[in-house]
């Protein structure tokens, strides 16, 4: 049996909507993908109120290495039905993108599922922005070390 592929935020929404709709608590899932965007593993890593102290980038990166993943997609629901990302959602996404970059993994998206709708941080350009911030920081850090 072949594993499902993830080529767009809409495909991910369609894949996980029924599992995450109508929940009273937030559930944070990770899709671990191979180089062809085929799902290697889907795992719930947290249930409760998602904030930067509840989701541990280190643990997610360890799982990514265990599954030999090339890329990651994060998905969680908002029980309120409004998929707009909170400040905390944006912060944890940035931390996860930075951690993935260190491990030479790619974050493809963070999708927030609401009431029959979703918000894709990749579609809005935020994942790319976080990648650029990380690359700029890494470049400056490399230059600083070179000049010491």
Coordinates of C-alpha atoms in Angstrom, one line a residue:
X1 CA 0.0 0.0 0.0
X2 CA 1.4 3.4 -1.0
X3 CA 1.6 6.2 1.5
X4 CA -0.2 9.5 0.9
X5 CA 1.6 12.5 -0.6
X6 CA 1.4 16.1 0.5
X7 CA 1.8 18.7 -2.3
X8 CA -0.3 21.6 -1.0
X9 CA -1.9 23.0 2.1
X10 CA -5.3 22.1 0.8
X11 CA -4.3 18.4 0.5
X12 CA -3.0 18.5 4.1
X13 CA -6.3 20.2 5.2
X14 CA -8.3 17.5 3.4
X15 CA -6.1 14.8 4.9
X16 CA -6.4 15.9 8.5
X17 CA -9.6 18.0 8.8
X18 CA -11.9 15.1 10.0
X19 CA -9.3 14.1 12.6
X20 CA -9.0 17.6 14.0
X21 CA -12.4 19.2 13.7
X22 CA -14.8 19.6 16.6
X23 CA -12.1 18.9 19.2
X24 CA -12.4 20.8 22.5
X25 CA -8.6 20.9 23.0
X26 CA -5.8 21.8 20.6
X27 CA -4.0 18.9 19.1
X28 CA -0.6 19.4 17.5
X29 CA 0.4 17.0 14.8
X30 CA 3.6 16.5 12.8
X31 CA 3.8 15.0 9.3
X32 CA 7.2 13.5 8.7
X33 CA 7.9 13.4 5.0
X34 CA 10.4 11.9 2.7
X35 CA 12.2 13.7 -0.2
X36 CA 9.1 13.1 -2.5
X37 CA 6.7 14.6 0.1
X38 CA 5.3 11.1 0.9
X39 CA 4.2 10.8 4.5
X40 CA 6.5 8.5 6.5
X41 CA 4.8 9.1 9.8
X42 CA 2.0 11.1 11.3
X43 CA 2.3 11.8 15.0
X44 CA 0.4 13.8 17.6
X45 CA 3.1 15.5 19.7
X46 CA 0.9 17.6 22.0
X47 CA -2.6 18.0 23.2
X48 CA -3.8 21.0 25.2
X49 CA -3.1 24.7 24.7
X50 CA -0.3 25.1 22.1
X51 CA 2.3 27.6 23.1
X52 CA 6.1 27.7 22.8
X53 CA 6.5 26.1 26.2
X54 CA 4.3 23.1 25.2
X55 CA 5.9 22.0 21.9
X56 CA 9.5 21.0 22.2
X57 CA 11.5 21.5 18.9
X58 CA 14.3 19.2 20.2
X59 CA 11.9 16.3 20.6
X60 CA 10.4 16.8 17.2
X61 CA 13.8 17.0 15.5
X62 CA 14.8 13.7 17.3
X63 CA 11.6 12.1 15.9
X64 CA 12.4 13.5 12.4
X65 CA 15.8 11.9 12.5
X66 CA 14.4 8.6 13.8
X67 CA 11.9 8.5 10.8
X68 CA 14.7 9.7 8.4
X69 CA 12.5 12.6 7.3
X70 CA 13.5 15.2 4.8
X71 CA 10.8 17.7 5.6
X72 CA 8.1 18.4 8.1
X73 CA 4.6 19.8 8.1
X74 CA 3.0 21.0 11.4
X75 CA -0.7 20.9 11.8
X76 CA -2.9 21.9 14.7
X77 CA -6.5 22.9 15.3
X78 CA -8.1 25.9 17.0
X79 CA -11.2 24.8 18.9
X80 CA -12.6 28.3 18.6
X81 CA -13.0 27.7 14.8
X82 CA -10.9 30.7 13.9
X83 CA -7.7 29.5 12.2
X84 CA -5.8 32.9 12.4
X85 CA -2.4 32.2 14.0
X86 CA -1.8 33.6 17.5
X87 CA 1.4 35.2 18.5
X88 CA 2.3 31.9 20.2
X89 CA 1.6 30.0 17.0
X90 CA 3.9 32.3 15.1
X91 CA 6.6 32.0 17.7
X92 CA 6.6 28.2 17.9
X93 CA 6.6 28.1 14.1
X94 CA 9.7 30.3 14.0
X95 CA 11.5 28.1 16.7
X96 CA 10.6 24.9 14.7
X97 CA 11.8 26.4 11.4
X98 CA 15.1 27.4 13.1
X99 CA 15.6 24.0 14.7
X100 CA 14.8 22.2 11.4
X101 CA 17.3 24.4 9.6
X102 CA 20.0 23.5 12.1
X103 CA 19.3 19.8 11.4
X104 CA 19.2 20.4 7.6
X105 CA 15.5 19.6 7.5
X106 CA 12.9 21.6 5.7
X107 CA 9.6 22.9 7.2
X108 CA 7.1 22.9 4.4
X109 CA 4.2 24.4 6.3
X110 CA 2.3 24.9 9.6
X111 CA -1.4 24.7 9.0
X112 CA -4.0 25.7 11.5
X113 CA -7.4 24.1 11.1
X114 CA -10.5 26.0 12.1
X115 CA -14.2 25.6 11.4
X116 CA -14.2 24.1 7.8
X117 CA -11.3 26.4 7.0
X118 CA -7.5 26.6 7.5
X119 CA -4.6 29.0 7.6
X120 CA -1.3 28.0 6.0
X121 CA 1.7 29.9 7.2
X122 CA 3.6 28.8 4.1
X123 CA 0.8 30.1 1.7
X124 CA 1.1 33.4 3.5
X125 CA 4.9 33.5 3.1
X126 CA 5.7 33.2 6.8
X127 CA 7.7 29.9 6.5
X128 CA 9.9 31.5 3.8
X129 CA 10.4 34.6 6.0
X130 CA 11.5 32.5 8.9
X131 CA 13.9 30.6 6.6
X132 CA 15.4 33.9 5.4
X133 CA 15.8 35.2 9.0
X134 CA 17.6 32.0 10.0
X135 CA 19.9 32.1 6.9
X136 CA 20.7 35.8 7.6
X137 CA 21.5 35.0 11.2
X138 CA 23.7 32.0 10.2
X139 CA 25.5 34.1 7.6
X140 CA 26.3 36.9 10.1
X141 CA 27.3 34.4 12.8
X142 CA 29.7 32.7 10.3
X143 CA 31.2 36.1 9.3
X144 CA 31.6 37.0 13.0
X145 CA 33.4 33.8 13.8
X146 CA 35.6 34.2 10.7
X147 CA 36.7 37.6 11.8
X148 CA 37.6 36.6 15.4

